[in-house]
Coordinates of C-alpha atoms in Angstrom, one line a residue:
X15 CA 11.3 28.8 -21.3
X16 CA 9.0 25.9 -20.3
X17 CA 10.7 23.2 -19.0
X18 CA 8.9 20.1 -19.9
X19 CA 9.8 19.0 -23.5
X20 CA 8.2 15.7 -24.9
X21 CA 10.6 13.8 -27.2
X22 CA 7.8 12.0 -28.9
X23 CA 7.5 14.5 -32.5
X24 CA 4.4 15.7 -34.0
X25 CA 5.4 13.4 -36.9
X26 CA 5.8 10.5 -35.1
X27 CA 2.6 10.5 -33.1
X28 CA 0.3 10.5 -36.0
X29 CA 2.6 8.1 -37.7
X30 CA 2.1 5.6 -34.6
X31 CA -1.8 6.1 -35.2
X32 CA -1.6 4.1 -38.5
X33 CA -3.0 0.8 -38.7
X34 CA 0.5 -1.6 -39.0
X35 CA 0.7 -4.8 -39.8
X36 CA 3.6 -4.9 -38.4
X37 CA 2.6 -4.7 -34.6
X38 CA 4.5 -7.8 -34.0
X39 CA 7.4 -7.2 -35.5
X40 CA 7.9 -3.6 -33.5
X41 CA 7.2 -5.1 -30.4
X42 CA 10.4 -7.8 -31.7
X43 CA 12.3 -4.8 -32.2
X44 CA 11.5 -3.1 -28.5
X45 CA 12.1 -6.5 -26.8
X46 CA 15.4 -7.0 -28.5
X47 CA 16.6 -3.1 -27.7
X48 CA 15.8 -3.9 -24.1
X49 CA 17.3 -7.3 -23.7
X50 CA 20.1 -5.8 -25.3
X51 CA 20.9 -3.6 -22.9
X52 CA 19.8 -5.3 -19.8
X53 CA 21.7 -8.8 -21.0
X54 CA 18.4 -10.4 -19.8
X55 CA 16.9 -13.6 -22.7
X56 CA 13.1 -12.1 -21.4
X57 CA 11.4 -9.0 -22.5
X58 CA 7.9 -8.1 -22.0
X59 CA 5.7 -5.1 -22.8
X60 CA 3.2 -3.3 -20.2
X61 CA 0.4 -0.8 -20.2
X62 CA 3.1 1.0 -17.6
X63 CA 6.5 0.6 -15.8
X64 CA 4.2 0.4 -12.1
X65 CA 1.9 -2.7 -13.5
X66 CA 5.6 -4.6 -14.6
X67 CA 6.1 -3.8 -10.5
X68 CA 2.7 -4.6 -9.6
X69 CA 3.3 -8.5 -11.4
X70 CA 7.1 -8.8 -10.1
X71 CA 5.6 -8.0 -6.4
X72 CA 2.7 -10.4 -6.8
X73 CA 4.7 -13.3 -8.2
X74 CA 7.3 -13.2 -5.4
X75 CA 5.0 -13.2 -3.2
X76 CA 2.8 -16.1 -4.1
X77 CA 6.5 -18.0 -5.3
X78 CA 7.9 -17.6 -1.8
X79 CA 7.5 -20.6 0.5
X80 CA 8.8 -19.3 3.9
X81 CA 6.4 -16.6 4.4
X82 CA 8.7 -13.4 3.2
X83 CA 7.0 -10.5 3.2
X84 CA 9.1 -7.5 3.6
X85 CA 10.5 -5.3 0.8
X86 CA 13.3 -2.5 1.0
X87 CA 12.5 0.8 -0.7
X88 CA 14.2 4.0 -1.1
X89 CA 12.6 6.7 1.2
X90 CA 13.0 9.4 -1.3
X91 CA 10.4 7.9 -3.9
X92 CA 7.1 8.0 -6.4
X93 CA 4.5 7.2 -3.7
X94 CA 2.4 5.1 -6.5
X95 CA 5.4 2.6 -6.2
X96 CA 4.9 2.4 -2.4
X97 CA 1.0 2.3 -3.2
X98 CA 1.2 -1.4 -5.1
X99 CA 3.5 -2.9 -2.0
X100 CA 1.1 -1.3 0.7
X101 CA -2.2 -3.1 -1.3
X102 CA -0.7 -6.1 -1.7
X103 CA -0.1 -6.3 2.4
X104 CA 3.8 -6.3 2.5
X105 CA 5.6 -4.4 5.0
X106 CA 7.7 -1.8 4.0
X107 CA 10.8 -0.9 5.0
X108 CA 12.4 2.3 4.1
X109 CA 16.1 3.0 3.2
X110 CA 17.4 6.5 3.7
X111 CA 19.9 8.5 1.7
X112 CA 23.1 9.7 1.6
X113 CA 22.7 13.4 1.9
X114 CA 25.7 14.1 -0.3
X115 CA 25.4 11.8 -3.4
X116 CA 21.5 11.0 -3.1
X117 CA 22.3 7.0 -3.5
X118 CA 20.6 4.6 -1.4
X119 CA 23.3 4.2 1.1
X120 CA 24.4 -0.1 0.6
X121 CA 25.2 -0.2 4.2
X122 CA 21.7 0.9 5.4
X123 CA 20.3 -1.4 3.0
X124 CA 22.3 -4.1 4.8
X125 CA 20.8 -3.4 8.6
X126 CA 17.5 -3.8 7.1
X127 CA 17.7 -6.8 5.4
X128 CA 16.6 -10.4 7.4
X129 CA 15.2 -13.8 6.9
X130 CA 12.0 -12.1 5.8
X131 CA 13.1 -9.8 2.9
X132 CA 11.4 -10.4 -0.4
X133 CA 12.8 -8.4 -2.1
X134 CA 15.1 -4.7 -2.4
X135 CA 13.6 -2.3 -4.6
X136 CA 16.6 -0.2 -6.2
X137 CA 15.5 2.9 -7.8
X138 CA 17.8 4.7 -10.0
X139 CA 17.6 8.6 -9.6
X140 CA 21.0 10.1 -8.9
X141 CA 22.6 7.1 -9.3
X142 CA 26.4 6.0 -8.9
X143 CA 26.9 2.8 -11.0
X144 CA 29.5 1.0 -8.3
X145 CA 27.2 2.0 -5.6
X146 CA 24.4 0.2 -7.5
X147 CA 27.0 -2.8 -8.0
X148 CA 27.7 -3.0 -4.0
X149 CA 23.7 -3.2 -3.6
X150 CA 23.5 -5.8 -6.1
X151 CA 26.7 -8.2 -4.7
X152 CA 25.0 -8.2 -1.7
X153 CA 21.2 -8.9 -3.0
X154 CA 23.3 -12.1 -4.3
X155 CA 25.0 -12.9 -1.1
X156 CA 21.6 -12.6 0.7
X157 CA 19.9 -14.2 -1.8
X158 CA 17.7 -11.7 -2.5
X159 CA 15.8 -10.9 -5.5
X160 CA 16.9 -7.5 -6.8
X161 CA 14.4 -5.2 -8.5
X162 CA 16.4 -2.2 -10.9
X163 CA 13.8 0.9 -11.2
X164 CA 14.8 2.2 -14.6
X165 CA 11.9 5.0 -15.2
X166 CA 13.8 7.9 -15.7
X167 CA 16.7 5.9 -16.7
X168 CA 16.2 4.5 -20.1
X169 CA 19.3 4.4 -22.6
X170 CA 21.9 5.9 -19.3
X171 CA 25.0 3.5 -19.2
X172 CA 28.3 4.0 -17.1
X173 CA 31.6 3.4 -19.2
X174 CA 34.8 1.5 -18.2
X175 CA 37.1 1.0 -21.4
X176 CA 35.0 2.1 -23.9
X177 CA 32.6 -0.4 -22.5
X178 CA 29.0 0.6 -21.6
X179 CA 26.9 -0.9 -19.1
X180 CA 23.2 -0.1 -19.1
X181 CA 21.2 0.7 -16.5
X182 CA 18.6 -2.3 -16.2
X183 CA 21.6 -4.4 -16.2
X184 CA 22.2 -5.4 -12.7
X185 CA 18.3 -6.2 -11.7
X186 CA 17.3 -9.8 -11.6
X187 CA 14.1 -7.5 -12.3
X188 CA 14.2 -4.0 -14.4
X189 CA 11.4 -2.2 -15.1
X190 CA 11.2 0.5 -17.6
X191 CA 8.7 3.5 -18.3
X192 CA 8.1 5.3 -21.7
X193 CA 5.0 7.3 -20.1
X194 CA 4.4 10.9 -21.6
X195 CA 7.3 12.6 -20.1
X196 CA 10.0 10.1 -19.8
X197 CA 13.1 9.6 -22.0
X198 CA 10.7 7.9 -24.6
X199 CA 7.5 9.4 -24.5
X200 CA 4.6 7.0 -25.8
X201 CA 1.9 8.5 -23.9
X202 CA 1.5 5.0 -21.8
X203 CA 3.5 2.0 -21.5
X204 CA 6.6 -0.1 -20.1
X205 CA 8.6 -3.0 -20.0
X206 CA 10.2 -5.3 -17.4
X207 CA 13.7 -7.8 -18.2
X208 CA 14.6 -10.6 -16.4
X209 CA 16.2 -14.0 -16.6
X210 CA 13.5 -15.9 -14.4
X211 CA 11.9 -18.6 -16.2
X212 CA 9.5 -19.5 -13.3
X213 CA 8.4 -15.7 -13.6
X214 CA 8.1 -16.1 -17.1
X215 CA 5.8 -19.0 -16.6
X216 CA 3.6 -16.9 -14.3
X217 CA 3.4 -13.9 -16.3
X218 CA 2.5 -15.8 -19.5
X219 CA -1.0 -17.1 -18.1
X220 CA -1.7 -14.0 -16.4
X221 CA -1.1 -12.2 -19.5
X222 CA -4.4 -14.2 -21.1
X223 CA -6.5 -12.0 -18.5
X224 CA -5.6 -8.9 -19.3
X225 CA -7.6 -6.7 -21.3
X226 CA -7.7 -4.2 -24.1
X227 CA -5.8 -1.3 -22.9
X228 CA -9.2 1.6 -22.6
X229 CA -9.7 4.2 -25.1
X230 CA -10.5 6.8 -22.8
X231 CA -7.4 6.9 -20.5
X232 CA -5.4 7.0 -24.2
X233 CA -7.7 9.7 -25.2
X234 CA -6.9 11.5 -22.2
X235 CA -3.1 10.9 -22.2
X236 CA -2.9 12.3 -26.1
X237 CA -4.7 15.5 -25.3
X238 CA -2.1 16.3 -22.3
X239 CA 0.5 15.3 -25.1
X240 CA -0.9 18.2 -27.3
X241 CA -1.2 21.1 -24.3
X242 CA 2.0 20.5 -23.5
X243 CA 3.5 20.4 -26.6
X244 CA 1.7 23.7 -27.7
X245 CA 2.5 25.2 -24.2
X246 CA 6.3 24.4 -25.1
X247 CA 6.2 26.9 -28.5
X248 CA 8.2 29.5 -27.7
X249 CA 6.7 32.3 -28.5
X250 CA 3.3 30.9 -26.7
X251 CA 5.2 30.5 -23.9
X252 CA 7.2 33.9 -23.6
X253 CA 3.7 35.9 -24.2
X254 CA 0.8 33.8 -22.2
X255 CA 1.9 30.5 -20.6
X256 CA 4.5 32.0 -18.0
X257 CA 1.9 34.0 -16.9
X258 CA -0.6 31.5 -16.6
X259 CA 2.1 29.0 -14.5
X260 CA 2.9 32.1 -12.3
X261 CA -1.3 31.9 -11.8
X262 CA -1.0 28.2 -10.7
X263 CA 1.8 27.9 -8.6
X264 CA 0.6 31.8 -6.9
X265 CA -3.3 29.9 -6.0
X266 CA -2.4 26.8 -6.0
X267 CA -4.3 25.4 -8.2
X268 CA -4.1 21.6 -8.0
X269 CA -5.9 20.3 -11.2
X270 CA -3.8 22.0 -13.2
X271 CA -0.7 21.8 -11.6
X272 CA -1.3 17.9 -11.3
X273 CA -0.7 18.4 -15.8
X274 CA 2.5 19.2 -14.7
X275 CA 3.0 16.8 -11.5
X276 CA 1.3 13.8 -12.2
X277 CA 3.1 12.2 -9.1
X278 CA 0.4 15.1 -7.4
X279 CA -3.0 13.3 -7.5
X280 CA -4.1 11.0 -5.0
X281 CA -2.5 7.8 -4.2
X282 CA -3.1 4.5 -1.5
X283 CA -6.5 3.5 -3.3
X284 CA -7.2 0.3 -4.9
X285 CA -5.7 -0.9 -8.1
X286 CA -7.2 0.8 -11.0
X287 CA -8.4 -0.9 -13.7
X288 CA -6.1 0.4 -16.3
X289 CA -3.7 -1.7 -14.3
X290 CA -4.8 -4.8 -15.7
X291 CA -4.8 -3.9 -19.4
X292 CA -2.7 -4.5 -22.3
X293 CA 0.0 -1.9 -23.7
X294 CA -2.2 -0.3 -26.8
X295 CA -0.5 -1.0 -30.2
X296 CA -0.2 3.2 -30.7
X297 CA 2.4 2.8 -27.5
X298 CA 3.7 0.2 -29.3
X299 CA 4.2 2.3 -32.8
X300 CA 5.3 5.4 -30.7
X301 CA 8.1 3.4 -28.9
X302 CA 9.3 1.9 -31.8
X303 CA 9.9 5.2 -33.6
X304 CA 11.4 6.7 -30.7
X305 CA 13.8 3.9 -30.7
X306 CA 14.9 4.2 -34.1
X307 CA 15.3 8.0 -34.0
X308 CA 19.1 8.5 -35.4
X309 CA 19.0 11.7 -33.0
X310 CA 18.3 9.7 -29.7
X311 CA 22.1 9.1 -28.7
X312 CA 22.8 12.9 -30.0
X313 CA 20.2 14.6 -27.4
X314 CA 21.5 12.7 -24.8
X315 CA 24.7 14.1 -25.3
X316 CA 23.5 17.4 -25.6
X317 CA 21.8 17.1 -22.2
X318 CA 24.7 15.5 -20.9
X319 CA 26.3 18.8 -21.8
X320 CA 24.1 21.1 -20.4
X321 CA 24.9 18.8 -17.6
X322 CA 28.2 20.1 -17.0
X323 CA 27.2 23.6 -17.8
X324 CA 25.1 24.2 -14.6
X325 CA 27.5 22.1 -13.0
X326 CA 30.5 24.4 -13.9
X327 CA 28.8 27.6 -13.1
X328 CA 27.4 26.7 -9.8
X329 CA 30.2 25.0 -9.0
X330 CA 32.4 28.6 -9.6
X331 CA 29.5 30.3 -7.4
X332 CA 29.8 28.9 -3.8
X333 CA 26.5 29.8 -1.8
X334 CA 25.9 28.2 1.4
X335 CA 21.9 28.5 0.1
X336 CA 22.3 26.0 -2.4
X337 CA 24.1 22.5 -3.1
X338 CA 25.1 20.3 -5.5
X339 CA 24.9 16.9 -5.4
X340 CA 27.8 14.6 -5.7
X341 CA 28.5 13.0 -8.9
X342 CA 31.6 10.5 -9.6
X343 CA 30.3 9.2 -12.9
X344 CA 29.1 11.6 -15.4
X345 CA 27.1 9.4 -17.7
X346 CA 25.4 7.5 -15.3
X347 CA 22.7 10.3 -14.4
X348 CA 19.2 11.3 -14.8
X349 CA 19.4 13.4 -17.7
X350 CA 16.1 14.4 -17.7
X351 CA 16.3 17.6 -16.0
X352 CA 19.5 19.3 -13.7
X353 CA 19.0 18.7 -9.6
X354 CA 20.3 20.9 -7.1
X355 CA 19.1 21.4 -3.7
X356 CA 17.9 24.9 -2.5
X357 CA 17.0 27.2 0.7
X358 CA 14.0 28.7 0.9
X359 CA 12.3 26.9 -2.3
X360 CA 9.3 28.2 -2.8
X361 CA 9.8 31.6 -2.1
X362 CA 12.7 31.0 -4.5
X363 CA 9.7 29.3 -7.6
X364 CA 8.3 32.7 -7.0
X365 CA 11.3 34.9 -7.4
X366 CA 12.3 32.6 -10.6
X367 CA 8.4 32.5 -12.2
X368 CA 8.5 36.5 -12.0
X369 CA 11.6 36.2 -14.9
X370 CA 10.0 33.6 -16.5
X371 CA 11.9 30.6 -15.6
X372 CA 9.7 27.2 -15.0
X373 CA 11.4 24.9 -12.9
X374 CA 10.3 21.4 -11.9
X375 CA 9.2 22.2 -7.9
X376 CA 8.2 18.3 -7.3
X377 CA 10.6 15.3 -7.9
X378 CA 9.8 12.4 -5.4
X379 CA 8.8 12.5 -2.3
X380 CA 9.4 11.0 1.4
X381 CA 7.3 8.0 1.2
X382 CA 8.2 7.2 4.4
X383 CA 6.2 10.0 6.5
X384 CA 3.8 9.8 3.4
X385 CA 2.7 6.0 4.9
X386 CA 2.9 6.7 8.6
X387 CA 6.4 4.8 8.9
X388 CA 8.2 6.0 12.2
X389 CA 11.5 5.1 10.8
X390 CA 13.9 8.1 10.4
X391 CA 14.9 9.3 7.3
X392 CA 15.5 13.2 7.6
X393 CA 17.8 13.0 4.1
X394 CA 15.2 11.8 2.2
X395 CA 12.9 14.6 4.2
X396 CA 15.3 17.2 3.3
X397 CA 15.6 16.1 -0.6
X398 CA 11.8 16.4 -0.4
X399 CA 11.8 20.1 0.9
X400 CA 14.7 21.3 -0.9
X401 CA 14.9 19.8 -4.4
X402 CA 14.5 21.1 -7.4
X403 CA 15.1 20.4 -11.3
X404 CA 16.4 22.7 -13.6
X405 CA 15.6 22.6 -17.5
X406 CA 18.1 21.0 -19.7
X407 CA 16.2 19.8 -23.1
X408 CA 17.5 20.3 -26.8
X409 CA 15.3 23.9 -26.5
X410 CA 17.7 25.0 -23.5
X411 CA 20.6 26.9 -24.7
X412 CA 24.1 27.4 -22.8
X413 CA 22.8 31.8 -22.5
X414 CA 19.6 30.3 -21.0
X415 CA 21.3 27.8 -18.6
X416 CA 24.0 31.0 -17.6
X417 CA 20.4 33.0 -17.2
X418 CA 18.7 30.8 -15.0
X419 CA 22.2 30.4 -12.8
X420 CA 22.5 33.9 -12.8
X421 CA 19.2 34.2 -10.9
X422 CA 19.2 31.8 -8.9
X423 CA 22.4 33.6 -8.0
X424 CA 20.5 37.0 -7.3
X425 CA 17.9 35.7 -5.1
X426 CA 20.4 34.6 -2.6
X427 CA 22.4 38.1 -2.4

């Protein structure tokens, strides 16, 4: 079964090629969703999630008066986030784990705040809403601007009281994604939320130099939409794709397995141009109908379930060769796929591509060794080494999920 399934339908993506008129009243709709959710008055729409980062990061640091220039990340991370701090000169500083729950430890956030931090950088992955809470209580009793990652996060909430609270809703700054592969798929584009009217003020005359969002890079974008989307039929799969996957991962073959891992291709080079573009009114058309699905809440349920599936099973099959992460709140997750951390990984892709299972081999990264910091953060090294994803998409079933344990189960024997 091929693991990557896009949620944008074949439908939907010639329907956002349309000419609307009503552009402006879809992007209403998007901007009102988000500041929904993220109780924030300001909404705006980018080309991606990383160029809403790139203008949060340059604002602060032309807004600061005291020469701030250091910003806290998570080690464990997408290295094209690190990328935009390391161009615009700030100094880095990199927050381990905790090996158990894979949170950004709020403690070790704390030793590495001072007088020059400009900002903390939380990125939601395996998050634990009242751990996010403690980082956020004290960016407000440092004073520190708080920046909520949301990429992989869209629509996830943690409930107290039949109350939900959205992630994106403790940033003074959250950033969204709704790139090809992300809970809304529209092949490019983001948003950011925040309350900060002098931000708002910046953004709005920088907006006036962006430009037209290129044809080519969409072009490019909407025929990786289509492979994968044929590579995800079933039967295509079953009878040529597998074996062709087994061919890439076997040789290595990076062009190809950078369709699969974009996070693979090169990063710490200047800012492209598509950074400073508009989002494209088809990104705009394909968000909009993604948001007004009436199955959205349903599939996240479903994964939610598969959710506890794998958890159930491999929690009833101790194995000192693999381990589960911790997780006290069980909506509050990435949904996208199932992580679990694994011995002997890649011999382990091999034994699993041989029965025809596709798992996802690359999540983050340590960004840490990846930009020559000497700071120590072995969790975030180990979560690099050892993670992996497992499938859970409408097209997984429970026998699949009970398959793919049961393996995983046989390689360790």
């Amino acid at each position: 079964m091929f693991r990557i399934w896009i949620y944008l339908s074949i439908k939907n993506f010639f329907l956002a090629f349309k000419s609307s008129k009503k552009i402006a009243e879809r992007k209403k709709f998007i901007e009102y969703y988000i500041k929904k959710q993220s109780k924030k008055k300001k909404v705006f729409l980018f080309s991606q999630c990383r160029v809403a980062f790139l203008f949060i990061l340059n604002f602060l640091k032309k807004n600061n008066k005291t020469g701030k220039n250091e910003v806290i990340f998570c080690a464990y991370n997408l290295p094209e986030m690190i990328n935009i701090a390391h161009n615009l000169k700030l100094k880095i500083k990199f927050c381990d784990l905790d090996h158990k729950s894979g949170l950004m430890d709020p403690e070790k956030v704390k030793k590495l705040t001072s007088k020059k931090t400009l900002a903390i950088i939380m990125t939601n992955m395996f998050n634990d809403y009242q751990a996010a809470k403690k980082i956020k209580s004290l960016s407000i009793s440092k004073k520190i601007p708080l920046i909520e990652d949301n990429a992989i996060y869209f629509d996830n909430f943690s409930k107290n009281k039949n109350k939900k609270y959205f992630s994106g809703s403790l940033g003074d700054y959250s950033i969204y994604s709704f790139n090809i592969m992300k809970n809304i798929s529209s092949f490019y584009g983001g948003a950011l939320s925040t309350n900060n009217h002098e931000f708002t003020q910046f953004y709005l005359r920088e907006e006036k130099k962006l430009k037209k969002f290129p044809f080519f890079s969409l072009f490019k974008q909407i025929l990786i939409f289509f492979i994968l989307k044929v590579m995800s039929i079933s039967q295509l799969y079953k009878g040529f794709f597998r074996y062709i996957i087994k061919y890439v991962h076997q040789y290595n073959i990076k062009f190809l397995l950078e369709l699969f891992y974009p996070s693979l291709k090169s990063i710490r080079k200047k800012f492209p141009k598509l950074y400073f573009s508009k989002i494209s009114s088809i990104s705009i058309n394909a968000t909009y109908l993604q948001l007004k699905k009436k199955d959205k809440d349903l599939i996240f349920d479903l994964r939610k379930k598969k959710h506890k599936l794998y958890l159930k099973i491999f929690s009833q099959n101790k194995n000192n060769n693999f381990t589960l992460i911790n997780k006290s709140d069980e909506n509050y997750q990435n949904f996208l796929d199932f992580p679990i951390l694994v011995k002997r990984k890649e011999n382990l892709n091999k034994f699993l591509l041989s029965h025809g299972i596709e798992v996802r081999m690359k999540h983050y990264y340590n960004c840490a060794k990846m930009f020559n910091n000497k700071s120590s953060n072995a969790v975030a090294e180990k979560y690099e080494k050892e993670l992996i994803c497992l499938p859970v998409h409408p097209k997984i079933t429970p026998s699949y999920i009970s398959f793919v344990a049961k393996k995983i189960n046989q390689f360790y024997e």
